[in-house]
XYZ file of C-alpha atoms in Angstrom:
181
model
C -34.302 18.682 -1.218
C -32.160 19.654 1.764
C -28.756 18.057 2.338
C -27.324 17.803 5.842
C -23.747 18.973 6.472
C -22.945 15.484 7.537
C -24.122 14.106 4.157
C -22.278 16.906 2.270
C -19.055 16.079 4.129
C -19.411 12.421 3.322
C -20.037 13.144 -0.386
C -17.004 15.593 -0.483
C -14.751 12.968 1.119
C -15.892 10.306 -1.335
C -15.328 12.619 -4.311
C -11.721 13.294 -3.039
C -10.978 9.607 -2.697
C -12.409 8.755 -6.092
C -10.725 11.676 -7.791
C -7.354 10.982 -6.360
C -7.430 7.197 -7.313
C -5.905 4.472 -5.143
C -2.190 3.619 -5.090
C -1.342 0.562 -3.071
C 2.363 -0.381 -3.360
C 3.704 -3.941 -3.108
C 5.473 -4.852 0.120
C 8.525 -5.994 -1.577
C 10.239 -5.948 -4.968
C 9.539 -9.188 -6.927
C 12.474 -11.123 -8.536
C 13.204 -10.383 -12.186
C 13.400 -13.122 -14.878
C 16.148 -13.193 -17.500
C 14.019 -11.063 -19.720
C 13.606 -8.319 -17.176
C 9.851 -9.074 -16.399
C 9.024 -9.532 -12.693
C 6.913 -12.521 -11.985
C 5.606 -12.542 -8.433
C 3.879 -15.112 -6.250
C 0.132 -14.962 -5.663
C -0.936 -12.852 -2.722
C 1.451 -9.929 -3.253
C -0.530 -6.698 -2.989
C -0.738 -5.089 -6.466
C -0.692 -1.352 -7.498
C -4.150 -0.062 -8.524
C -4.361 2.649 -11.264
C -6.549 5.707 -10.985
C -9.488 6.451 -13.188
C -9.928 7.764 -16.590
C -12.373 8.119 -19.523
C -12.487 5.088 -21.733
C -11.275 5.857 -25.241
C -10.851 2.515 -27.023
C -11.330 -1.259 -26.403
C -9.643 -3.798 -28.698
C -10.484 -7.476 -28.150
C -8.300 -10.494 -29.315
C -9.471 -14.022 -29.022
C -7.554 -17.189 -29.938
C -9.199 -20.654 -29.775
C -6.438 -22.810 -30.929
C -4.462 -25.267 -28.815
C -0.649 -24.731 -29.366
C 2.535 -26.048 -27.873
C 4.233 -23.429 -25.619
C 7.844 -23.435 -24.560
C 9.393 -22.684 -21.300
C 9.754 -18.926 -20.845
C 7.665 -16.090 -22.408
C 5.406 -17.006 -25.274
C 3.834 -14.264 -27.254
C -0.016 -14.584 -27.487
C -0.344 -12.600 -30.855
C 1.706 -13.171 -33.899
C 1.957 -9.354 -34.212
C 1.794 -6.500 -31.731
C -1.593 -4.754 -31.139
C -1.464 -0.935 -31.726
C -3.484 1.272 -29.488
C -3.609 5.085 -29.582
C -3.645 7.577 -26.567
C -5.434 10.514 -28.148
C -4.329 13.130 -25.614
C -4.426 15.849 -24.490
C -2.458 14.600 -21.510
C -1.452 11.119 -20.760
C -3.490 7.916 -20.775
C -3.910 4.713 -18.705
C -3.640 1.374 -20.625
C -5.543 -1.488 -19.053
C -5.108 -5.020 -20.230
C -7.763 -7.682 -19.167
C -6.244 -11.130 -19.859
C -7.782 -14.671 -19.622
C -5.930 -17.740 -20.695
C -6.277 -21.501 -20.553
C -3.376 -23.751 -20.125
C -3.087 -27.685 -20.203
C -1.214 -30.891 -20.270
C 2.078 -30.104 -18.730
C 4.461 -33.118 -18.862
C 6.211 -31.491 -15.796
C 4.511 -31.420 -12.395
C 4.447 -28.124 -10.555
C 4.700 -26.097 -13.800
C 3.829 -22.445 -12.794
C 2.520 -20.008 -15.323
C 1.846 -16.233 -15.547
C 0.117 -13.911 -17.946
C 1.936 -10.692 -18.592
C 1.726 -7.794 -21.139
C 4.143 -5.149 -22.522
C 3.627 -1.575 -23.664
C 6.234 -0.574 -26.366
C 8.317 -3.650 -25.435
C 8.471 -2.961 -21.679
C 6.530 -5.313 -19.268
C 3.750 -3.684 -17.445
C 4.402 -3.262 -13.630
C 1.012 -2.203 -12.203
C 1.019 -4.878 -10.835
C 3.958 -7.087 -11.735
C 3.110 -10.470 -13.509
C 1.886 -12.871 -10.655
C 2.007 -16.565 -11.107
C -1.536 -17.472 -11.891
C -1.368 -21.147 -10.887
C 0.039 -24.577 -11.785
C -0.534 -26.212 -15.299
C -2.280 -29.366 -14.806
C -0.774 -32.549 -16.046
C -4.039 -33.573 -17.672
C -6.975 -31.377 -18.345
C -7.313 -27.534 -18.543
C -6.885 -24.592 -16.180
C -8.058 -21.096 -16.778
C -6.988 -17.889 -15.058
C -7.555 -14.194 -15.620
C -5.550 -11.092 -14.624
C -5.709 -7.401 -15.170
C -2.710 -4.979 -15.504
C -2.382 -1.150 -15.907
C 0.181 1.206 -17.181
C -0.227 4.890 -16.082
C 1.402 7.969 -17.643
C 1.198 6.745 -21.132
C 1.962 9.681 -23.522
C -0.162 10.527 -26.427
C 0.460 8.566 -29.759
C 0.438 4.958 -30.879
C 1.703 2.324 -28.616
C 2.528 -1.465 -29.352
C 0.875 -3.939 -27.127
C 1.761 -7.740 -26.671
C 0.671 -10.296 -24.091
C 2.644 -13.299 -23.165
C 2.124 -16.593 -21.361
C 5.104 -17.378 -19.099
C 5.800 -21.055 -18.336
C 8.455 -22.618 -15.978
C 8.316 -25.698 -18.420
C 6.661 -26.512 -21.755
C 2.822 -27.080 -21.775
C -0.185 -26.390 -24.079
C -1.864 -22.883 -24.448
C -5.408 -23.026 -25.262
C -8.248 -20.412 -25.421
C -7.367 -16.848 -24.639
C -9.330 -13.610 -24.563
C -7.597 -10.329 -24.029
C -9.137 -6.813 -23.994
C -6.793 -3.800 -24.498
C -8.311 -0.689 -23.102
C -7.083 3.029 -23.388
C -8.373 5.500 -20.852
C -7.624 9.116 -21.191
C -6.760 10.736 -17.725
C -9.402 13.151 -16.391
């Protein structure tokens, strides 16, 4: 099989782009909440992490309906421990899906956010996912990354942020550790 110079150049350019990863910076710094987490409006361009080799996936699912206060509400009763095996740093990915319902307050915004070792993930910041309905349920999902995570064990926690009290219902969260190439 013969490959033309043009095809080879296209393949090489594609390999460079994929190998380098993609980094898109947000156009402005989002406002911080009292806890130090940044919650941003929908439509802000997120940062995107580069690739890695998947090492571990941990799923956590919660199907109970609970009352959630205004502010940050932990999704798990205890932190989830993940391990970056090394050599080199890791990328932690958190795929979050959550259902909210029955806000007694109109225009009650909510966000889904996660922490690594107690520090809110910022790739991207925690965007507002929507408005909690005053009756019925709303479901949203969101993915965050943390790059440059050193080898060792790391504590993970996910949070539901609410402007005002509401109900938290079903949630599914996947914590993934990727070892850098």
